[in-house]
Short mmCIF file of C-alpha atoms in Angstrom, two decimals:
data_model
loop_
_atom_site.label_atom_id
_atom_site.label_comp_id
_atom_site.label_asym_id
_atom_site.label_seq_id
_atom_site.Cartn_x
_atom_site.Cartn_y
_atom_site.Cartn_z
CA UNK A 1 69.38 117.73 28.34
CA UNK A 2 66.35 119.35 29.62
CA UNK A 3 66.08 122.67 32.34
CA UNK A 4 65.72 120.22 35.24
CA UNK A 5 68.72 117.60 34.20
CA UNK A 6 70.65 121.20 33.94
CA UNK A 7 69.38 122.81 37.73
CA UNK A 8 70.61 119.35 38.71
CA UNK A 9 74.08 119.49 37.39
CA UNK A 10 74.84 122.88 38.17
CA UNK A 11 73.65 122.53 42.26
CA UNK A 12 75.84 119.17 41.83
CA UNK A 13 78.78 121.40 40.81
CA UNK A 14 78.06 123.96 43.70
CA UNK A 15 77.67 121.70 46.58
CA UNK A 16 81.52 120.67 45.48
CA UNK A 17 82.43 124.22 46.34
CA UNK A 18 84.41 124.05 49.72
CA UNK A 19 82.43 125.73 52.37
CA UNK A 20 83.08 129.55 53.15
CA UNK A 21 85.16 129.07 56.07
CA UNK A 22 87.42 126.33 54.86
CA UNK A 23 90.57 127.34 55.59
CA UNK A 24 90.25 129.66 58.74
CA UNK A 25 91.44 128.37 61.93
CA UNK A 26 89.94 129.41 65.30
CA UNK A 27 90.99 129.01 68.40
CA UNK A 28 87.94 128.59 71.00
CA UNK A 29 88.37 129.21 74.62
CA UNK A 30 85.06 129.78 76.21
CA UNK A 31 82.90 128.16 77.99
CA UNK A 32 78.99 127.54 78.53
CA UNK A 33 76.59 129.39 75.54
CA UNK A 34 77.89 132.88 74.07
CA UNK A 35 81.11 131.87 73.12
CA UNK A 36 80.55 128.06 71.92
CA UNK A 37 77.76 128.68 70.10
CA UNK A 38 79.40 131.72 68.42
CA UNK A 39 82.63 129.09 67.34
CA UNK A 40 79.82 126.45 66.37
CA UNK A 41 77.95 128.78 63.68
CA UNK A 42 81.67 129.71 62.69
CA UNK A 43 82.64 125.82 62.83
CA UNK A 44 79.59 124.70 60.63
CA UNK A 45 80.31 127.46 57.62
CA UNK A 46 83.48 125.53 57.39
CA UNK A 47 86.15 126.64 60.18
CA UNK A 48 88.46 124.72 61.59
CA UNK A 49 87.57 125.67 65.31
CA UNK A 50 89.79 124.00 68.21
CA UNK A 51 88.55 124.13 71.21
CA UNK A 52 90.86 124.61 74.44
CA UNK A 53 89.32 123.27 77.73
CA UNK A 54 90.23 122.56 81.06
CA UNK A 55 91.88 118.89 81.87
CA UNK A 56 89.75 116.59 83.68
CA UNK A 57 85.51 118.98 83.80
CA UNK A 58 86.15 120.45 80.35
CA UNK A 59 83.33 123.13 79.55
CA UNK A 60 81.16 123.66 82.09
CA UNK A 61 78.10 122.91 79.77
CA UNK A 62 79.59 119.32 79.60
CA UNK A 63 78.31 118.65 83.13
CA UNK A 64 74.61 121.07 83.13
CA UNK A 65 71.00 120.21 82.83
CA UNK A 66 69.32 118.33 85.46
CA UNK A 67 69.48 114.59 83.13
CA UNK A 68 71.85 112.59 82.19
CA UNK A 69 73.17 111.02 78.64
CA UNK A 70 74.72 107.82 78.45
CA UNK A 71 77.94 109.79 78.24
CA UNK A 72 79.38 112.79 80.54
CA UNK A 73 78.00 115.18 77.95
CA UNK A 74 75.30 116.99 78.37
CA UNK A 75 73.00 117.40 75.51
CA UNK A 76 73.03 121.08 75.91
CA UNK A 77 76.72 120.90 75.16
CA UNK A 78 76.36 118.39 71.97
CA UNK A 79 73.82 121.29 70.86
CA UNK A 80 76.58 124.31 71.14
CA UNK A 81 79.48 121.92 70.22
CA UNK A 82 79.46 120.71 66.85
CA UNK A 83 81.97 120.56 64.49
CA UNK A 84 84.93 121.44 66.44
CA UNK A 85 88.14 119.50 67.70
CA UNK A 86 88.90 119.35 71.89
CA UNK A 87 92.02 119.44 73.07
CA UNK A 88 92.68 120.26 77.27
CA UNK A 89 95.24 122.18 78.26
CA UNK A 90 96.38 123.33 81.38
CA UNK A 91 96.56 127.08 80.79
CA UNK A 92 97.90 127.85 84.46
CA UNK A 93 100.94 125.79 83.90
CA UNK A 94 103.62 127.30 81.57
CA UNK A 95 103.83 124.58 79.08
CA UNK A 96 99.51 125.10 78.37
CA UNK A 97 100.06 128.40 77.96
CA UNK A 98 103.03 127.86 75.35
CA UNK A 99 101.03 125.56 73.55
CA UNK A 100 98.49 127.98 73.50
CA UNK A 101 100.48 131.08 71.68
CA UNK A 102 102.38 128.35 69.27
CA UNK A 103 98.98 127.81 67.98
CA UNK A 104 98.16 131.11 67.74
CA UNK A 105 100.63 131.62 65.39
CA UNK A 106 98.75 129.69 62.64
CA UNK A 107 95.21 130.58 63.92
CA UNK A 108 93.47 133.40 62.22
CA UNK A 109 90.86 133.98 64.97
CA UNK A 110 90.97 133.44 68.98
CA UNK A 111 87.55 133.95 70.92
CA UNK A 112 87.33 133.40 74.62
CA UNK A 113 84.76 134.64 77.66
CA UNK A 114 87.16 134.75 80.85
CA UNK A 115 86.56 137.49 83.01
CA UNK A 116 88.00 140.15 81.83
CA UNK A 117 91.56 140.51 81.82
CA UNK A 118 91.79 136.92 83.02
CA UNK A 119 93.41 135.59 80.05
CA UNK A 120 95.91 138.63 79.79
CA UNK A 121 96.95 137.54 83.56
CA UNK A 122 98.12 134.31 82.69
CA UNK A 123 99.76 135.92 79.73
CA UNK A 124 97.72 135.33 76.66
CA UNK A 125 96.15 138.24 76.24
CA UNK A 126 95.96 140.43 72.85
CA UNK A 127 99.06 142.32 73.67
CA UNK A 128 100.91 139.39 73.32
CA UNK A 129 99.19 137.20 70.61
CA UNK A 130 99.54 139.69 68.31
CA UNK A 131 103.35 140.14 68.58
CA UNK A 132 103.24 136.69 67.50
CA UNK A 133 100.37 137.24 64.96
CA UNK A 134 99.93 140.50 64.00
CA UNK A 135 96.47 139.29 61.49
CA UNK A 136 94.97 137.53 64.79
CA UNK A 137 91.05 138.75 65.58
CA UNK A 138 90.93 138.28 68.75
CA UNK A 139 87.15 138.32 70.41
CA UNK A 140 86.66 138.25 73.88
CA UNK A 141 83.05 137.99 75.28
CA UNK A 142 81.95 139.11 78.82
CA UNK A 143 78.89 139.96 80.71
CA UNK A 144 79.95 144.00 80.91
CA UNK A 145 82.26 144.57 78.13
CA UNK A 146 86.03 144.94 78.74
CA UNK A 147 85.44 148.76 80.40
CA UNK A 148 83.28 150.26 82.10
CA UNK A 149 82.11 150.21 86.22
CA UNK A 150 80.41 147.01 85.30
CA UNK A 151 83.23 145.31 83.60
CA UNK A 152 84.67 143.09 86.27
CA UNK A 153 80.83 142.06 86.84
CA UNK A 154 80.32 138.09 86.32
CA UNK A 155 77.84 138.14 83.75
CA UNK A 156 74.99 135.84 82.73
CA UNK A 157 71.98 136.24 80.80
CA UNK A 158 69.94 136.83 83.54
CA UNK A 159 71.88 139.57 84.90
CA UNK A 160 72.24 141.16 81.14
CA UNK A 161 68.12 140.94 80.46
CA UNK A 162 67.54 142.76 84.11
CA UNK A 163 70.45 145.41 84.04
CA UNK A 164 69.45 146.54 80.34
CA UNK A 165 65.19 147.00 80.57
CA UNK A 166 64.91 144.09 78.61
CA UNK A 167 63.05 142.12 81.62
CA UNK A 168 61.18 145.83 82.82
CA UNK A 169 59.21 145.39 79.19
CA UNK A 170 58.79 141.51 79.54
CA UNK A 171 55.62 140.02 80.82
CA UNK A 172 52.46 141.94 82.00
CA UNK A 173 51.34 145.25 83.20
CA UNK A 174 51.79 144.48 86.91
CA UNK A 175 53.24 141.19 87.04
CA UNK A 176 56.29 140.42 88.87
CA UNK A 177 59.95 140.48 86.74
CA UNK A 178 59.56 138.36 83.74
CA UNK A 179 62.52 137.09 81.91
CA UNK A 180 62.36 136.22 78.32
CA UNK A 181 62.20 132.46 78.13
CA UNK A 182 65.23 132.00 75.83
CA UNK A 183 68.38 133.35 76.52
CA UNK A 184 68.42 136.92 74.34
CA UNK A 185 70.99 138.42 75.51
CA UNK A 186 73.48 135.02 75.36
CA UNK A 187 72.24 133.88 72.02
CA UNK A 188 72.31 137.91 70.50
CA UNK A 189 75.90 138.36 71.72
CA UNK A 190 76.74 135.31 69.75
CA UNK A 191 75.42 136.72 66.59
CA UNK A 192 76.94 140.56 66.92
CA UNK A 193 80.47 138.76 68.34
CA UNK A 194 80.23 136.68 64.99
CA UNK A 195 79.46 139.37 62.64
CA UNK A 196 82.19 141.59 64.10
CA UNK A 197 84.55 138.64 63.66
CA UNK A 198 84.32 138.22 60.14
CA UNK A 199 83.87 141.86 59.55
CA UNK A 200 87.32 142.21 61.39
CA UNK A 201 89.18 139.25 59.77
CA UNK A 202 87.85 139.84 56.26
CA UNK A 203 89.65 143.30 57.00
CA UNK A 204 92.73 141.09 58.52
CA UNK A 205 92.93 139.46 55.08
CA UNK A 206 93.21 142.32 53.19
CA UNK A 207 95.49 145.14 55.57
CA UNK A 208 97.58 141.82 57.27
CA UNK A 209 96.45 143.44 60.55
CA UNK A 210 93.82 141.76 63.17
CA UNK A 211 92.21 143.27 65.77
CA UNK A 212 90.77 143.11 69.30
CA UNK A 213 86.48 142.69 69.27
CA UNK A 214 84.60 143.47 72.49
CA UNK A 215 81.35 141.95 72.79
CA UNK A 216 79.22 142.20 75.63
CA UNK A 217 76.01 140.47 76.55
CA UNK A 218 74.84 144.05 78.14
CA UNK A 219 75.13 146.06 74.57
CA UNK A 220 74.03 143.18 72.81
CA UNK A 221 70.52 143.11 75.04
CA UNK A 222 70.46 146.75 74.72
CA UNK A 223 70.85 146.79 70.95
CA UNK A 224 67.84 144.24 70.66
CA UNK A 225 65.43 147.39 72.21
CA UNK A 226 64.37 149.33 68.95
CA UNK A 227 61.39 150.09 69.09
CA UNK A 228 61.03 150.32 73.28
CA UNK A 229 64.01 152.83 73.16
CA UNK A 230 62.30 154.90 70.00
CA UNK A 231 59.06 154.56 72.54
CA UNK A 232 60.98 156.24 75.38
CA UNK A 233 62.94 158.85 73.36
CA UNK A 234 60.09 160.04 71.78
CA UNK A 235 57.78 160.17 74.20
CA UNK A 236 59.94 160.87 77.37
CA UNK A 237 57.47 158.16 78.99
CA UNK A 238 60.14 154.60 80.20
CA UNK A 239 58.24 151.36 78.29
CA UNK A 240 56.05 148.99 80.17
CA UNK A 241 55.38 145.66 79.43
CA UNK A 242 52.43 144.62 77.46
CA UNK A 243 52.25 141.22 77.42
CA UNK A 244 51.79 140.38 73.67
CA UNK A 245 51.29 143.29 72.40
CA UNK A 246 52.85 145.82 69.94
CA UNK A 247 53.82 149.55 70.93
CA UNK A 248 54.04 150.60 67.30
CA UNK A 249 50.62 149.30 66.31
CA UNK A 250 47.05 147.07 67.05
CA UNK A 251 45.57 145.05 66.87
CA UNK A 252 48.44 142.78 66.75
CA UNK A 253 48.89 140.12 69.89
CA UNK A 254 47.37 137.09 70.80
CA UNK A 255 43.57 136.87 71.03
CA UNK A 256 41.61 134.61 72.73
CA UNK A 257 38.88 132.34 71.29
CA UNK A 258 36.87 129.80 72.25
CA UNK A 259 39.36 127.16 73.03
CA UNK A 260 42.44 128.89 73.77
CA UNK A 261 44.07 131.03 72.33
CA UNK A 262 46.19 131.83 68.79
CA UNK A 263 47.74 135.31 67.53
CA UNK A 264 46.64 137.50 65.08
CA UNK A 265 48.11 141.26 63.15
CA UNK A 266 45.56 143.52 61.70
CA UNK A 267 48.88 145.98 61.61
CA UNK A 268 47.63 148.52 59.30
CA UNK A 269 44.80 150.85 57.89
CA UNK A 270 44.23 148.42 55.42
CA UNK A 271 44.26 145.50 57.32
CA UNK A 272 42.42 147.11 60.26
CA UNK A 273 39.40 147.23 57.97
CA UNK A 274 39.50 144.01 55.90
CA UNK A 275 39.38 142.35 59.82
CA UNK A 276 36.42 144.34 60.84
CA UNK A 277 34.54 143.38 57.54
CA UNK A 278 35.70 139.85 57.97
CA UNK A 279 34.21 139.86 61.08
CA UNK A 280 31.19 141.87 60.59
CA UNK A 281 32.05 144.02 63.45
CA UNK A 282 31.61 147.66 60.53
CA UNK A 283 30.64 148.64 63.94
CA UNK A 284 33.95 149.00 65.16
CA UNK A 285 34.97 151.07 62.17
CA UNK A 286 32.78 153.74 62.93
CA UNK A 287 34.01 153.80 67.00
CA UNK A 288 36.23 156.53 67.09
CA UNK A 289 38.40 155.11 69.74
CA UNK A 290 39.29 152.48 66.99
CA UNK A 291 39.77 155.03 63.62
CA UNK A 292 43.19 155.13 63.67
CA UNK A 293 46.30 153.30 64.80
CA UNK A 294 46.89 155.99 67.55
CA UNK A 295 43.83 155.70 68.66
CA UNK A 296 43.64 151.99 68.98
CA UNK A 297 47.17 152.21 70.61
CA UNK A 298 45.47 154.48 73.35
CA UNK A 299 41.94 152.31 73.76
CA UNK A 300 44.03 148.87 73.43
CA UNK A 301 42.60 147.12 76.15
CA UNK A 302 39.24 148.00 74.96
CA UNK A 303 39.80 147.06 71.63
CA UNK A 304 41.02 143.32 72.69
CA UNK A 305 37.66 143.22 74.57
CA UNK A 306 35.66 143.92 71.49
CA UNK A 307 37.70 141.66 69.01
CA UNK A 308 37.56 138.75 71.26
CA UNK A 309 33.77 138.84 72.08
CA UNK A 310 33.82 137.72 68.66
CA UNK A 311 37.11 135.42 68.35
CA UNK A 312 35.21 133.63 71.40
CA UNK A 313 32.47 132.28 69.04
CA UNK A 314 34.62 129.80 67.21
CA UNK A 315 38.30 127.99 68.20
CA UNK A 316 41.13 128.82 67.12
CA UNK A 317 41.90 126.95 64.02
CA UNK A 318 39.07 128.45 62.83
CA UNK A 319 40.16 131.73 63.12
CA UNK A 320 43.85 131.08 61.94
CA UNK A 321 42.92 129.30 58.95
CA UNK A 322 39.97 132.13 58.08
CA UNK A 323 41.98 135.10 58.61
CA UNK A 324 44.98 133.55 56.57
CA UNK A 325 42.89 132.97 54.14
CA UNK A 326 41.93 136.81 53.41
CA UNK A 327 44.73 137.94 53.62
CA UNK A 328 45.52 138.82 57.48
CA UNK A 329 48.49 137.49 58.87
CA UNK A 330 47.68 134.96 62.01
CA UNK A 331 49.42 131.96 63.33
CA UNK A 332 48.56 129.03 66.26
CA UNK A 333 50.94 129.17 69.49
CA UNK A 334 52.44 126.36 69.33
CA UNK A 335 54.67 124.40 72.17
CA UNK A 336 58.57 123.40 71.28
CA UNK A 337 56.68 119.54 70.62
CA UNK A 338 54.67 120.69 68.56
CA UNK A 339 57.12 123.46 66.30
CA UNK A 340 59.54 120.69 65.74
CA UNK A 341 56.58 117.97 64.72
CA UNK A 342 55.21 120.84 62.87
CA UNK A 343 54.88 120.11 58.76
CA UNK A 344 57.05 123.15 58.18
CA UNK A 345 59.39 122.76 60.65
CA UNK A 346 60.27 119.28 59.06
CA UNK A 347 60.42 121.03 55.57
CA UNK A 348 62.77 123.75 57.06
CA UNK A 349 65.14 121.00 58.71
CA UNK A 350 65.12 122.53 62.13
CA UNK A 351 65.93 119.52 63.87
CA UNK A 352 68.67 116.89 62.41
CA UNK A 353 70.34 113.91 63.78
CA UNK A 354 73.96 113.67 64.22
CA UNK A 355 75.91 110.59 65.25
CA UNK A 356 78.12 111.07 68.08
CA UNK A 357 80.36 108.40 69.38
CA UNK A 358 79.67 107.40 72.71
CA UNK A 359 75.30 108.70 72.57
CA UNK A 360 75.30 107.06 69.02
CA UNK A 361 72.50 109.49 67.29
CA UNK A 362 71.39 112.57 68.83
CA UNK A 363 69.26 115.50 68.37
CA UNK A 364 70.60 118.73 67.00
CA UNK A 365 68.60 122.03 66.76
CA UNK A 366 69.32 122.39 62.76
CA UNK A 367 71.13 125.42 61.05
CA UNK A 368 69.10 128.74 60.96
CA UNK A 369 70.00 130.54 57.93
CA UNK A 370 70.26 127.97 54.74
CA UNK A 371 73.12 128.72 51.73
CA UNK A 372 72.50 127.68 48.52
CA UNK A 373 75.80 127.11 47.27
CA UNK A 374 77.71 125.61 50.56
CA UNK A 375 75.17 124.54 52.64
CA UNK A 376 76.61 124.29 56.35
CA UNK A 377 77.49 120.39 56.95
CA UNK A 378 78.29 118.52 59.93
CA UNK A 379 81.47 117.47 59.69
CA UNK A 380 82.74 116.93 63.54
CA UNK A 381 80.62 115.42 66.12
CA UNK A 382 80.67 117.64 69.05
CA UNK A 383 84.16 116.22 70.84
CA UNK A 384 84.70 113.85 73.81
CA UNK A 385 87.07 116.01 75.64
CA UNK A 386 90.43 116.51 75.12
CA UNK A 387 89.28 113.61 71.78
CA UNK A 388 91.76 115.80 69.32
CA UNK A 389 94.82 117.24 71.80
CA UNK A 390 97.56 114.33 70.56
CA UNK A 391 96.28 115.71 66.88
CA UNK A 392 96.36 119.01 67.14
CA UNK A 393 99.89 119.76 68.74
CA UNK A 394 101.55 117.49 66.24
CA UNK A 395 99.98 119.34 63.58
CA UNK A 396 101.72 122.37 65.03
CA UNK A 397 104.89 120.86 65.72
CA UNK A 398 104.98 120.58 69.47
CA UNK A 399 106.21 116.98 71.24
CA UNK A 400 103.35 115.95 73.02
CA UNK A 401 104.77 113.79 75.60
CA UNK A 402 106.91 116.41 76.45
CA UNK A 403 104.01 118.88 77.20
CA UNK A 404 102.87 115.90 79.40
CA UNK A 405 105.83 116.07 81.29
CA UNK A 406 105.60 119.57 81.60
CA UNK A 407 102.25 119.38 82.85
CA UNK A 408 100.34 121.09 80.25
CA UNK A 409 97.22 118.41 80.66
CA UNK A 410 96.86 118.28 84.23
#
């Protein structure tokens, strides 16, 4: 057998492995981005992640964007809702909320995005899901955090980008507010509420005990600010924005040339010097406002001036291709179209087609970080609601025409 036929059967043997997550059971009760797309990423390394909606609208995300499917669900929602079962429940009546902790009892992980304390009003809050499951991680996700002034704030991404300087450094010098155009702070507290998660029940595995994560779009925003927050502490001076610029070095931004424009990082010394020769500006490196990285910093505008007199001679696949090609990192700006159609977008997999039982195939935005061993599959099409709630409360025992009687799905 030669080195190949053996690569071959050994990444047979590992894509038998089950996936990381098999196993873990989570209990999803949140609505709109944060939350669902934290139990997705969750749901695709292998979880079994039930999701608990309201009878009759279901996540809010089901009904959003401004076109319609052939279905009820919005394609923002198929995008956040993969692999994960639906059941509704009626969490104001007694027999939803039942249902709710006799399924805690078996789940390993509960994340939800209420208001804060909303959950705990209706009784299903930590302090009583862990008398029933002491090894429960239980991760709630709100605009503020769970304490605090802000706390009882409704929070969006919006409101988390302005109330955190992310929007003060976004845009131009002298423009009005600028948000980012993809929701950070949403999208971040996702990540950080996921990492805490398995931090806490990997540490629920081995001590038996769960415990109670806080995430908040508001520290999640504010954690993303490095290097503005450095900027600020170190210099006592609050960042600004600069459109695409860097405050730790330049040049390094977008340029403009002859037919646009494309983006370019001469971020060092080193760099710095092989652009200038490139070029055949050696002028600049003898301008002292341009010596040094501090002193580009402070003559940035000028130095953009300089470069592009000479980026302006030629387009901008010129330039990319030229500069990549000694060395200097530079890339085109390209539109969503475009990054999708893109050769290496294709090779990466960043956009797959699912089948999905009313829409028949759709688009999914494909997974971001690849595994060698268990790479994330899509096993569940995101759910019609309610699809699974017959299923699932058999599986845990409960009768589920009496829970219809009881009005625990209306």
């Amino acid at each position: 057998m030669g080195q190949g036929d053996q690569g071959s059967e050994r990444e047979g043997r590992e894509l038998t492995r089950p996936l990381p997550l098999a196993g873990v059971r989570v209990l999803d009760i949140s609505q709109v981005m944060a939350g669902p797309y934290a139990c997705m990423l969750l749901g695709d390394l292998g979880a079994d992640v039930i999701k608990i909606e309201p009878p009759g609208t279901g996540d809010q995300t089901r009904g959003s964007m401004g076109f319609k499917m052939k279905g009820a669900d919005s394609l923002g929602f198929i995008n956040m809702n993969r692999n994960k079962r639906s059941i509704a429940l009626n969490l104001k009546s007694d027999a939803g909320r039942n249902a709710v902790i006799e399924l805690a009892k078996t789940a390993d992980i509960l994340v939800e995005n209420y208001r804060p304390g909303a959950l705990k009003r209706l009784g299903l809050g930590y302090d009583v899901l862990k008398e029933v499951n002491p090894r429960l991680v239980y991760t709630s996700i709100s605009g503020f955090g769970q304490t605090g002034p802000w706390a009882d704030r409704p929070g969006f991404d919006l409101m988390a980008q302005a109330m955190t300087g992310v929007m003060s450094v976004t845009g131009y010098p002298d423009s009005p507010p600028v948000k980012c155009g993809v929701p950070v702070a949403d999208i971040g507290c996702a990540l950080f509420a996921v990492y805490a998660t398995l931090a806490a029940y990997i540490g629920a595995k081995n001590t038996g005990q769960g415990q109670y994560v806080d995430a908040a779009l508001f520290d999640s925003a504010m954690a993303f600010s490095v290097w503005d927050t450095c900027d600020w502490w170190g210099t006592g001076k609050p960042p600004v924005p600069l459109g695409t610029s860097n405050k730790m070095t330049a040049p390094y931004q977008a340029m403009a040339c002859s037919d646009g424009h494309f983006v370019m990082g001469a971020n060092n010394q080193k760099l710095w010097v092989q652009l200038c020769t490139l070029m055949r500006r050696e002028d600049l490196l003898q301008d002292a406002r341009f010596s040094t990285i501090a002193s580009r910093l402070n003559n940035r505008q000028a130095l953009q001036d300089e470069l592009e007199k000479t980026f302006k001679q030629h387009p901008k696949d010129y330039w990319v291709q030229t500069l990549l090609d000694n060395g200097i990192p530079a890339g085109p700006i390209l539109s969503y179209p475009e990054a999708f159609d893109s050769e290496h977008g294709k090779a990466r997999g960043m956009r797959m087609d699912i089948d999905h039982p009313v829409e028949g195939k759709v688009p999914n935005i494909g997974f971001a970080v690849k595994l060698s061993g268990t790479p994330q599959q899509v096993r569940r099409h995101p759910p019609l609601l309610g699809e699974h709630t017959r299923e699932v409360l058999e599986e845990a025992g409960l009768d589920y025409e009496q829970l219809a009687g009881e009005g625990a799905f209306s």
